[in-house]
Coordinates of C-alpha atoms and ligand atoms in Angstrom, one line a residue:
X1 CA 43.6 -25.6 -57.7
X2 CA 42.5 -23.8 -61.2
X3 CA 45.1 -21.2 -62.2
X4 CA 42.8 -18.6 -63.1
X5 CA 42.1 -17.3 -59.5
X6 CA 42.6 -13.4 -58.9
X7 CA 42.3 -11.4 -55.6
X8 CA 39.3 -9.8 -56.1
X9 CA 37.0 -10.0 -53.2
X10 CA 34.2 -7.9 -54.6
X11 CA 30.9 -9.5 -55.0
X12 CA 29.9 -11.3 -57.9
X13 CA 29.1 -8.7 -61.0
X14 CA 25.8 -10.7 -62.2
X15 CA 24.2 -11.4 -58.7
X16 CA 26.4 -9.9 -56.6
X17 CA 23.3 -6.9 -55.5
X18 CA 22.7 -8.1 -51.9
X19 CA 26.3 -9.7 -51.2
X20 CA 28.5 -7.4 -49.3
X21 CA 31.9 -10.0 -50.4
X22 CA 33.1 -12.0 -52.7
X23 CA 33.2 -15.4 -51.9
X24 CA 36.2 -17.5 -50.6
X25 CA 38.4 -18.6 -52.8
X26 CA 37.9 -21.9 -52.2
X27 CA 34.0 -21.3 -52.9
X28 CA 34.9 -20.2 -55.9
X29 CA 36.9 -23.1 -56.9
X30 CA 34.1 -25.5 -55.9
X31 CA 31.1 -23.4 -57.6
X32 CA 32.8 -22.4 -61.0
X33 CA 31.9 -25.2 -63.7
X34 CA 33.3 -23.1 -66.7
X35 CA 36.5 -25.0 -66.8
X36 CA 34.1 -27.7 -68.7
X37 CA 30.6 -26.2 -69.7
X38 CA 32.9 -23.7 -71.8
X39 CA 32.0 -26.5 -74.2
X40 CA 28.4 -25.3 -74.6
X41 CA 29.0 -21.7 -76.0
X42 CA 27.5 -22.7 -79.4
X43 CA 24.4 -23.9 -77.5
X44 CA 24.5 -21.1 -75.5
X45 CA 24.8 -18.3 -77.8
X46 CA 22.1 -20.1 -79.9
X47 CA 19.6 -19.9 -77.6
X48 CA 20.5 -16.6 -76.3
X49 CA 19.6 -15.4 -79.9
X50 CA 16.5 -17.1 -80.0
X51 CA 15.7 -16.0 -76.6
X52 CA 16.3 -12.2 -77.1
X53 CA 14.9 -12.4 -80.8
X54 CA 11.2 -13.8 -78.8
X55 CA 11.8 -11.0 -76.7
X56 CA 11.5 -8.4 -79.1
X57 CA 8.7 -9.8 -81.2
X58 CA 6.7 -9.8 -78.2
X59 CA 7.3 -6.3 -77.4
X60 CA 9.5 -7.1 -74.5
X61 CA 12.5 -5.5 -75.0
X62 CA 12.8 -3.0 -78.4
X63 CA 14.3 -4.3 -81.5
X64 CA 17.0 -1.8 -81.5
X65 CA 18.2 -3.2 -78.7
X66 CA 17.5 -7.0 -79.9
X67 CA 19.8 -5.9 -82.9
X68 CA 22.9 -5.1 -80.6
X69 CA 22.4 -7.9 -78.2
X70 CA 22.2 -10.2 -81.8
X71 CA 25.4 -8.7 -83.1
X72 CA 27.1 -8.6 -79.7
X73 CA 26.2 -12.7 -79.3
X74 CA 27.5 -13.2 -82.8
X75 CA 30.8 -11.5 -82.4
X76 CA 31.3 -13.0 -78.4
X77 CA 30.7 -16.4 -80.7
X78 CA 33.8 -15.7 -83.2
X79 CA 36.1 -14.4 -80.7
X80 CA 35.5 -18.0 -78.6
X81 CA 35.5 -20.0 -81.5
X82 CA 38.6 -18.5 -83.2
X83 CA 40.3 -18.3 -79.4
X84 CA 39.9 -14.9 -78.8
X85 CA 38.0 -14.8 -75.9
X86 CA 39.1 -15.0 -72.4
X87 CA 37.0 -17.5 -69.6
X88 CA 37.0 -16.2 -66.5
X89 CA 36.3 -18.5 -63.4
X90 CA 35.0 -15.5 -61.2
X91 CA 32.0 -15.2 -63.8
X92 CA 31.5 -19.5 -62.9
X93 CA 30.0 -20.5 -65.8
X94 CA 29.6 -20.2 -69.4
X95 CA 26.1 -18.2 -69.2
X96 CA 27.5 -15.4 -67.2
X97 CA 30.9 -15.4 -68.6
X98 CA 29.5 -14.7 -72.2
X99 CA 26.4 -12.2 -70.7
X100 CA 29.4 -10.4 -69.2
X101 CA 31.4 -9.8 -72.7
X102 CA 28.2 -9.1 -73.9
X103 CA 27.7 -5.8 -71.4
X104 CA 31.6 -5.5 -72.7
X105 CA 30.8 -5.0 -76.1
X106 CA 26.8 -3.3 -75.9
X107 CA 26.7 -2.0 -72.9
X108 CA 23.2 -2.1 -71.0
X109 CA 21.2 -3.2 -73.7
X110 CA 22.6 -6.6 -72.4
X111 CA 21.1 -6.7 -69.3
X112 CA 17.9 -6.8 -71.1
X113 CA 18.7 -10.2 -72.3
X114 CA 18.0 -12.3 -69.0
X115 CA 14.4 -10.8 -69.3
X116 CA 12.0 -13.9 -68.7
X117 CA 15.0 -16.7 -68.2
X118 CA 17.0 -18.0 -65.3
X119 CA 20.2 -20.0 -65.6
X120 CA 18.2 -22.9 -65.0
X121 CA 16.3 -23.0 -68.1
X122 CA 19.4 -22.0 -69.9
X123 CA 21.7 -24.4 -69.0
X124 CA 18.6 -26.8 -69.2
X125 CA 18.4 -25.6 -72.8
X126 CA 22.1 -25.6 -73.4
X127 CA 22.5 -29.2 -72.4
X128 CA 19.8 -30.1 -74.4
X129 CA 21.0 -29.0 -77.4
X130 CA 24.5 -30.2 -77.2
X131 CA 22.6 -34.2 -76.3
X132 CA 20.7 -34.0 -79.2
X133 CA 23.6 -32.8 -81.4
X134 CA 25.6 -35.8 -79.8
X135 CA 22.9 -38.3 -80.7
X136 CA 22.7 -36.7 -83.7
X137 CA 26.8 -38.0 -85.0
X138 CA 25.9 -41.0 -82.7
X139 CA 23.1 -42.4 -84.7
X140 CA 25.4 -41.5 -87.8
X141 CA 28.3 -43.1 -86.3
X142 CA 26.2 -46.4 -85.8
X143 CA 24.9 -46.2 -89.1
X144 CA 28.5 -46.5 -90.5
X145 CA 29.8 -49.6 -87.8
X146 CA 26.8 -51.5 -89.4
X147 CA 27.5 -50.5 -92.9
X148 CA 31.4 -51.8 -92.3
X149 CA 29.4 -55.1 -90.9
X150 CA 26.9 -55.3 -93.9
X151 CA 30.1 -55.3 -96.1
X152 CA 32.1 -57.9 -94.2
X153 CA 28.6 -60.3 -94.0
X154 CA 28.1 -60.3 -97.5
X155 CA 31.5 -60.9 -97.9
X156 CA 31.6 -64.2 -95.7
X157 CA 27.8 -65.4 -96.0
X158 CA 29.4 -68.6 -96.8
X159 CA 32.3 -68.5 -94.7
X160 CA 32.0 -71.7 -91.7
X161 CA 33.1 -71.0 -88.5
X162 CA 32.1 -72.4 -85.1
X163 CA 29.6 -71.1 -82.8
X164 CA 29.9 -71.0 -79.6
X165 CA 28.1 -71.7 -76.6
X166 CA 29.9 -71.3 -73.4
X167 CA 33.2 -70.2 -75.3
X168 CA 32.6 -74.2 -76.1
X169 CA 32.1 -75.7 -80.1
X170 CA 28.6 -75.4 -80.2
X171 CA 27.5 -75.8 -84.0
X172 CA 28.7 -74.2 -87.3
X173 CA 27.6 -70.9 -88.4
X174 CA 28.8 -68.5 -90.6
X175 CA 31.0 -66.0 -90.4
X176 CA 28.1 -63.6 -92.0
X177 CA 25.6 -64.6 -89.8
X178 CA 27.8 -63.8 -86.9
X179 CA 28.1 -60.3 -87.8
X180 CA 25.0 -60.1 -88.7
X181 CA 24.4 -60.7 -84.8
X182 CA 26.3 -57.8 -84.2
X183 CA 24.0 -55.5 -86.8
X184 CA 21.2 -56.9 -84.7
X185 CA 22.9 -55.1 -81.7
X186 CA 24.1 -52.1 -83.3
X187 CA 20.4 -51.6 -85.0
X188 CA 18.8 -51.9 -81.5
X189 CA 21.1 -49.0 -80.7
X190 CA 20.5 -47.1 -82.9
X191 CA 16.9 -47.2 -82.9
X192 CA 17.2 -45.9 -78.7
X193 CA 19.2 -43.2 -80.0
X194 CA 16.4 -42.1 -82.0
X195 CA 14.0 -42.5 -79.5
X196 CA 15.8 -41.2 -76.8
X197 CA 16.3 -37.8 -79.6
X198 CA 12.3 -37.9 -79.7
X199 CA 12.0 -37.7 -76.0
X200 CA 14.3 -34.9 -75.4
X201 CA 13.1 -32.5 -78.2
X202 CA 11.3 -30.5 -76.5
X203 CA 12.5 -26.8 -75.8
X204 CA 13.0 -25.9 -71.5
X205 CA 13.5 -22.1 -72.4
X206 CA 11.3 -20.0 -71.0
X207 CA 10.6 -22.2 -68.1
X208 CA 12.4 -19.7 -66.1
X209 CA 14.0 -20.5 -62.5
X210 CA 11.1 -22.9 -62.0
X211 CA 7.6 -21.1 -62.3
X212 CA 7.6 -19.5 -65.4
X213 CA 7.0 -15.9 -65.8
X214 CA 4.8 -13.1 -66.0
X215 CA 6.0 -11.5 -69.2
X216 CA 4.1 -12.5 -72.2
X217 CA 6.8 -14.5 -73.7
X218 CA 6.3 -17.3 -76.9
X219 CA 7.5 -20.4 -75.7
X220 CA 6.5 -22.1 -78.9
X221 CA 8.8 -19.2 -81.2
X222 CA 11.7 -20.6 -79.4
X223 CA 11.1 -23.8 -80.0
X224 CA 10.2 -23.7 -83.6
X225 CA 13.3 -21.3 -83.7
X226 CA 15.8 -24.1 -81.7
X227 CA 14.4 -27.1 -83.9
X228 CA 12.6 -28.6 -81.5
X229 CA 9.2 -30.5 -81.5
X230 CA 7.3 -28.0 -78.9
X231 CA 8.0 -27.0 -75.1
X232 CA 8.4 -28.6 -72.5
X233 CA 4.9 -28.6 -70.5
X234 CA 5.7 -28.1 -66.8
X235 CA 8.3 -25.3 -65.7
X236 CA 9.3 -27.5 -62.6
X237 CA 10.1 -30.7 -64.2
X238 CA 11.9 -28.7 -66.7
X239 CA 14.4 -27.5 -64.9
X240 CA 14.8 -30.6 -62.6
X241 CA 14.9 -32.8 -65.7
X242 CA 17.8 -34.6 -66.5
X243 CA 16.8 -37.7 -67.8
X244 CA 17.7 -36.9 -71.2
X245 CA 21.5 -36.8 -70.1
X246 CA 20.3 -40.2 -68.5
X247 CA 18.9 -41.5 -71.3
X248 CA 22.2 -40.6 -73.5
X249 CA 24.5 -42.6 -71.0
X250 CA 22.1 -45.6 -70.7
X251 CA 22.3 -46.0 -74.2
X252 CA 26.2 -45.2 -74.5
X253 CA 26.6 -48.1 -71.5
X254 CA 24.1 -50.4 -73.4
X255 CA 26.5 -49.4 -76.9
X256 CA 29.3 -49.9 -74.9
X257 CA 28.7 -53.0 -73.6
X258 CA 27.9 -54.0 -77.1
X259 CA 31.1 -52.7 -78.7
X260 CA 32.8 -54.1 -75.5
X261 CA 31.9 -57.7 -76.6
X262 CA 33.2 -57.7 -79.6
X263 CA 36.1 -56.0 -78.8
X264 CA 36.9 -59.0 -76.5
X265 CA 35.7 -61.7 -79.3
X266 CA 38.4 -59.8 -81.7
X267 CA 40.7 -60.7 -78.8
X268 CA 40.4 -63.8 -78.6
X269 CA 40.1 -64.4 -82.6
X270 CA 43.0 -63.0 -82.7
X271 CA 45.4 -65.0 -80.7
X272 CA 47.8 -67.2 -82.6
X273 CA 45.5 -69.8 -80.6
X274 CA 42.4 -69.3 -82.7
X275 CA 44.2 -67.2 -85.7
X276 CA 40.4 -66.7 -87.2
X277 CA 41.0 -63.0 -87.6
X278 CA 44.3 -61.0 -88.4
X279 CA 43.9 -57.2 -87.4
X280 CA 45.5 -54.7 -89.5
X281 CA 49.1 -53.0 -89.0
X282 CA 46.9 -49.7 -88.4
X283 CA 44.8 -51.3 -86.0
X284 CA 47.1 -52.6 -83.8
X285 CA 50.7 -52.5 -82.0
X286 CA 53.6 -53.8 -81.6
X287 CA 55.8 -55.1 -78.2
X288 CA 59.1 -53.1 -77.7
X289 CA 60.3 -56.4 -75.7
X290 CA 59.1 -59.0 -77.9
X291 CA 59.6 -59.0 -81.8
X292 CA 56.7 -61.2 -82.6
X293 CA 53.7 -59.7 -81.0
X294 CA 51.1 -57.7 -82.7
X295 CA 48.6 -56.9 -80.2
X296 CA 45.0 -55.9 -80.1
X297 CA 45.2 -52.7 -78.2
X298 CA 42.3 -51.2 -80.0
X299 CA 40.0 -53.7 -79.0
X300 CA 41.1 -53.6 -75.3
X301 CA 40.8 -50.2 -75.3
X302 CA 37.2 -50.1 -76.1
X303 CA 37.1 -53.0 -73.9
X304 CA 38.2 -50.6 -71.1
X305 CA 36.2 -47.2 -72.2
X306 CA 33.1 -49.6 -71.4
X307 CA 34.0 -49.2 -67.9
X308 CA 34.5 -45.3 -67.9
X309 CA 30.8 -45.3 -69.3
X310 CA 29.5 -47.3 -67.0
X311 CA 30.8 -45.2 -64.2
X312 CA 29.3 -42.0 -66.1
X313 CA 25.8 -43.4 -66.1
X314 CA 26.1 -44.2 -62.5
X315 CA 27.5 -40.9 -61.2
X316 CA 24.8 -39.3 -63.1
X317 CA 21.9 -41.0 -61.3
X318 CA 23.7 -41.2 -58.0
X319 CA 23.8 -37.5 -58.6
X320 CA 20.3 -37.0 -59.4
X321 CA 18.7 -39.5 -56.9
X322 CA 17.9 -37.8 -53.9
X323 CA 17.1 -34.4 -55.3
X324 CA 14.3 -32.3 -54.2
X325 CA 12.4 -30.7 -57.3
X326 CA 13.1 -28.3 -58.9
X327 CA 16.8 -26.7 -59.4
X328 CA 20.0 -27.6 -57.1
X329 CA 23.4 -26.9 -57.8
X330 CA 24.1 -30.8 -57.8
X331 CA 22.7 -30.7 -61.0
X332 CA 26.3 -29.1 -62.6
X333 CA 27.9 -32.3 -61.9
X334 CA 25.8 -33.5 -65.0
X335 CA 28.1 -32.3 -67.4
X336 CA 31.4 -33.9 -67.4
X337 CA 30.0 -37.3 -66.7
X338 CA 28.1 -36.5 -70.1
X339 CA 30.8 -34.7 -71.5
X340 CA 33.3 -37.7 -71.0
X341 CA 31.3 -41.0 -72.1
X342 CA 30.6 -38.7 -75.2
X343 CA 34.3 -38.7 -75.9
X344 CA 34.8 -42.8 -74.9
X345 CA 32.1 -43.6 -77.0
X346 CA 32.7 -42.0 -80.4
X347 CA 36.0 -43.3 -80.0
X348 CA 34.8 -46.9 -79.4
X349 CA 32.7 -46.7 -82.5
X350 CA 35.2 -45.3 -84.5
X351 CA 37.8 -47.8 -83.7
X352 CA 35.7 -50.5 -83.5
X353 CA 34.5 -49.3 -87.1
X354 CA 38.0 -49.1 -88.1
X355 CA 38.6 -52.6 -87.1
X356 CA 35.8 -54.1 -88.7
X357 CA 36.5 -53.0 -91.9
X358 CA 40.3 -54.1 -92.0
X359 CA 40.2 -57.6 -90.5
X360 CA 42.1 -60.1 -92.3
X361 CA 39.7 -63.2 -91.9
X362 CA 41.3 -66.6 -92.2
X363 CA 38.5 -68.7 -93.3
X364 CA 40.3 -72.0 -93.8
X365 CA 41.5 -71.6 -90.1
X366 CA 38.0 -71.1 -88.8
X367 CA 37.0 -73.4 -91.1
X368 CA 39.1 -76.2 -89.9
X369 CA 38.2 -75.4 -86.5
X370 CA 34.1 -75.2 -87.5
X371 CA 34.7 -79.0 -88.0
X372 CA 36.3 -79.8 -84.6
X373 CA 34.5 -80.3 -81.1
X374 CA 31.9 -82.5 -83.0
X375 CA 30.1 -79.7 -84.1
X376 CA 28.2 -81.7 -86.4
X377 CA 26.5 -83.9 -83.4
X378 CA 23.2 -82.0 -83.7
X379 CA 22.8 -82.9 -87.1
X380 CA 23.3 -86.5 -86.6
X381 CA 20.7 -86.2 -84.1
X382 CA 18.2 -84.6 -86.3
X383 CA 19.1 -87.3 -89.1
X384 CA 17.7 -89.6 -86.8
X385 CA 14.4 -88.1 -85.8
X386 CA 14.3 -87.3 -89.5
X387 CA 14.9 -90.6 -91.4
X388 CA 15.2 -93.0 -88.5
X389 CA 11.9 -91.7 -87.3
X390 CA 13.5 -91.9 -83.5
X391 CA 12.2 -89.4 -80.9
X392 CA 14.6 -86.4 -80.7
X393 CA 15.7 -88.0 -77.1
X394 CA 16.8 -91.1 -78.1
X395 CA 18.9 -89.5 -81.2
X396 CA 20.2 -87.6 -79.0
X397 CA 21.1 -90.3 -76.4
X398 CA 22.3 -92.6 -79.4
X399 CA 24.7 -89.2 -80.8
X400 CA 26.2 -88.9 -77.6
X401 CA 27.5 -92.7 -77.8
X402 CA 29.0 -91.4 -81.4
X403 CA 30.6 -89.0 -80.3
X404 CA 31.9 -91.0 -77.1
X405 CA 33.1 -93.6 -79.5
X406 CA 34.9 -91.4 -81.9
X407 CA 36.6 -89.3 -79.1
X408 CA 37.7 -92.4 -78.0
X409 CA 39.1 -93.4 -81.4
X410 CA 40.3 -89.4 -81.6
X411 CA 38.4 -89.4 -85.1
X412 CA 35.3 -86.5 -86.0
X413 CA 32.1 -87.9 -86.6
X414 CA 32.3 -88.2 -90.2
X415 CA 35.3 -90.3 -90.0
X416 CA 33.4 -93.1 -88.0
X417 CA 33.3 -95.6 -89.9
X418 CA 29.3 -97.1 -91.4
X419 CA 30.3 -100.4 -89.2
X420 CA 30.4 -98.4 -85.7
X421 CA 27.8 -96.4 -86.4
X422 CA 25.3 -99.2 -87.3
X423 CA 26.8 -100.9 -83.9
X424 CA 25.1 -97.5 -82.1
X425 CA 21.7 -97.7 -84.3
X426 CA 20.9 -100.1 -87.1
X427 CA 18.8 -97.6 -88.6
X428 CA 21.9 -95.4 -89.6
X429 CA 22.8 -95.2 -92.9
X430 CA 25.7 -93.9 -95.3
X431 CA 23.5 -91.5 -96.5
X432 CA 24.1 -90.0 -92.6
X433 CA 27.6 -89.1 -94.1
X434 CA 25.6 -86.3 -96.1
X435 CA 24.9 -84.0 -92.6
X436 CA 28.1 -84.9 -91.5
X437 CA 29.9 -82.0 -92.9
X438 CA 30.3 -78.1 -91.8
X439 CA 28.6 -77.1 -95.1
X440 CA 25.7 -79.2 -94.6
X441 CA 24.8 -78.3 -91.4
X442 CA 24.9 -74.8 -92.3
X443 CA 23.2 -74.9 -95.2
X444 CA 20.2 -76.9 -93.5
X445 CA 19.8 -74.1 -91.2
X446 CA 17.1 -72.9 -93.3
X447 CA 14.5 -71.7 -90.8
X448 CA 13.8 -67.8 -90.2
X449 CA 16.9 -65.8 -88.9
X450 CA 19.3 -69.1 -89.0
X451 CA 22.8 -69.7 -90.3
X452 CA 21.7 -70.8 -93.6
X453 CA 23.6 -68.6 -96.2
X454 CA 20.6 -68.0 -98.1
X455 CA 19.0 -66.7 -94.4
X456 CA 22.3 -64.8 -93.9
X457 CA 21.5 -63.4 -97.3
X458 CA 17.7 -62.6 -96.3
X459 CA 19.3 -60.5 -92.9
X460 CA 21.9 -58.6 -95.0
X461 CA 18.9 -57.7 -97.6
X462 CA 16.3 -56.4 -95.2
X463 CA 19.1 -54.3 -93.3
X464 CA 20.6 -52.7 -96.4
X465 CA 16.8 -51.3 -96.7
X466 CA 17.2 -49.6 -93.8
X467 CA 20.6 -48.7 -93.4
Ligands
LIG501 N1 26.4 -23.6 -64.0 C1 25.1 -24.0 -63.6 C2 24.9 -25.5 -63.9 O1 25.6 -26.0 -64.7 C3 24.1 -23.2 -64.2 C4 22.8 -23.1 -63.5 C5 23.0 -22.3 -62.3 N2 21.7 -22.0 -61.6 C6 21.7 -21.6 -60.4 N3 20.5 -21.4 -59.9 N4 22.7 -21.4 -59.6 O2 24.0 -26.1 -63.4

């Protein structure tokens, strides 16, 4: 139970007209959402300004008494910010806990500010504002993670390691190109972010409980005045809408999963196994038991916070799925799912970011292990539908009894010797010996988007433009 519980049985001092009692204390408990949407007082003083300040130009309420409400807003938004304010869970939220300090310090010139509104389109509002703020450092923080890959890309365009298919040697890439995989992921991120801030900028105040209102208020002002686009067109949806707090945790899972990836590829990279990556002393921990261990916890942890997110996004539309239009109290449950993947996923990035940019990479380790696992098999295949003029079948049928042969010898391909090879195909030549290595076949990867470190070069270029 929340410590902040008093006796008072009276009825509540915003609604509390036709109520004879207060409500049970356990009511209370269950109802008040101020122990977490105290977080949107900024929001909520913001649009409180912009709400009151319509008001007045419209001839709605005077300006004398827009001027005190405007002061009174400003100086409740100090005494919060520099801790000076005391939440109180009778008043439930943060709209009625800051009108209340309002009538504190104006008296009842603030009853006049909740002319034309509802709660609904406020917190509506609120919540708005504080997503779009949150995609806001988001997008930033997204530009930064690919901006630490950018750097490490350039760095290593040249850089052979395997790739893998199946966690299995597949064919050689470069180190470059496979962050550049990563910007890929990070850019198609980044680009829902900004969609997702298009969709949502439109302003819900003014929307009322559900049906608008009678008074001849400026929804446009508002908006113009909160930054966004326009309003919102239909006073139901906007008050039932939540698919912008949706959208934000469908793209922080998506981000997540992402981040989650390569969190466990930094893992694996850096076990003493592979040893392609060393992670810095500041990203990473030691064992208390064992002297010798320097362990990844960063990267697990993101690993892990992909999981809270996940749960977020599916709270959120468990919450939201079987609601009748327009408002119900469900909806308050939105917040702290929000409100939490927001916290998991700026960490994530900025870890991740942190990692990124201090990775030791040992490229004559991955190198080494580039030319393992017969990497190189697809390029003797190609040789032969290139200069043998064999159909890519065959090659590849006449490859795989290379490869069987040097296994069996426990030799690479390019240590078969010209004898054996000619044994497979009389067609082969020693000028096959030329594929054979990891630089080759990465350098022959020429075509659009491939490992080719004049492609890898191409990628880098083309994002720097729009990074
Ligand atoms: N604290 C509420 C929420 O977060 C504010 C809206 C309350 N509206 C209402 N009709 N009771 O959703």
């Amino acid at each position: 139970m929340a410590d902040d519980t008093t006796d008072t049985k009276s009825s509540n001092q915003m609604w509390g007209g036709r109520f004879a009692s207060g409500p049970d204390a356990i009511m209370e408990e269950i109802n008040a959402s101020i122990g977490f949407d105290k977080k949107l007082f900024a929001q909520d003083i913001r649009g409180s300004i912009a709400h009151a300040t319509m008001l007045a130009h419209q001839g709605i309420i005077s300006s004398d008494d827009k001027d005190k409400i405007v002061h009174g807003l400003n100086t409740i938004l100090s005494e919060i910010e520099s801790g000076n304010f005391e939440f109180s869970r009778q008043l439930e939220d943060i709209h009625m806990n800051v009108e209340a300090r309002l009538a504190t310090l104006i008296g009842p010139a603030a009853g006049r500010l909740h002319t034309a509104r509802s709660r609904n389109d406020q917190v509506a509002l609120d919540f708005r504002l504080w997503v779009k703020e949150e995609l806001e450092k988001t997008e930033k923080m997204l530009t930064g993670l690919i901006a630490a890959f950018l750097d490490r890309a350039e760095e290593h365009a040249e850089s052979v390691m395997p790739g893998f298919t199946h966690l299995q040697t597949a064919q050689p890439v470069t180190f470059g190109h496979h962050c550049m995989a990563y910007v890929e992921m990070f850019g198609r991120d980044r680009s829902r972010v900004r969609h997702a801030i298009e969709h949502l900028d439109e302003s819900p105040i003014g929307a009322a409980a559900l049906a608008g209102t009678g008074y001849p208020i400026d929804r446009h002002m508002t908006a113009r005045a909160l930054g966004f686009r326009e309003p919102t067109r239909n006073s139901i949806d906007t008050v039932s809408d939540r698919d912008f707090a949706i959208e934000f945790l469908s793209i922080a899972a998506i981000t997540g999963m992402h981040l989650s990836r390569l969190a466990e590829e930094i893992v694996i990279w850096s076990t003493p196994q592979f040893g392609f990556v060393r992670l810095s002393d500041a990203f990473s921990t030691g064992s208390s038991i064992m002297p010798q261990k320097k362990n990844p916890d960063a990267a697990e942890l993101v690993r892990a916070k992909t999981g809270r997110i996940n749960g977020s996004l599916v709270a959120l539309l468990t919450i939201m799925k079987g609601l009748p239009l327009a408002y119900s109290k469900d909806m308050q449950e939105d917040k702290e799912q929000v409100f939490d993947a927001a916290e998991s996923l700026e960490l994530a990035i900025a870890a991740m970011t942190g990692m990124v940019r201090d990775l030791t990479v040992n490229t004559a380790r991955m190198k080494a292990a580039a030319g393992s696992g017969y990497s190189t098999a697809t390029d003797l295949a190609d040789w032969l539908v290139r200069e043998a003029g064999l159909p890519f079948r065959d090659a590849h049928h006449v490859t795989g009894r290379a490869v069987a042969l040097a296994e069996s010898k426990g030799c690479d391909l390019a240590e078969l010797p010209l004898a054996d090879l000619q044994a497979i195909h009389s067609a082969i030549t020693d000028k096959v010996y030329d594929v054979l290595t990891v630089e080759a076949s990465v350098a022959s990867r020429k075509s659009f988007g491939g490992t080719a470190p004049s492609e890898v070069r191409r990628q880098i270029a083309f994002w720097r433009a729009r990074n």
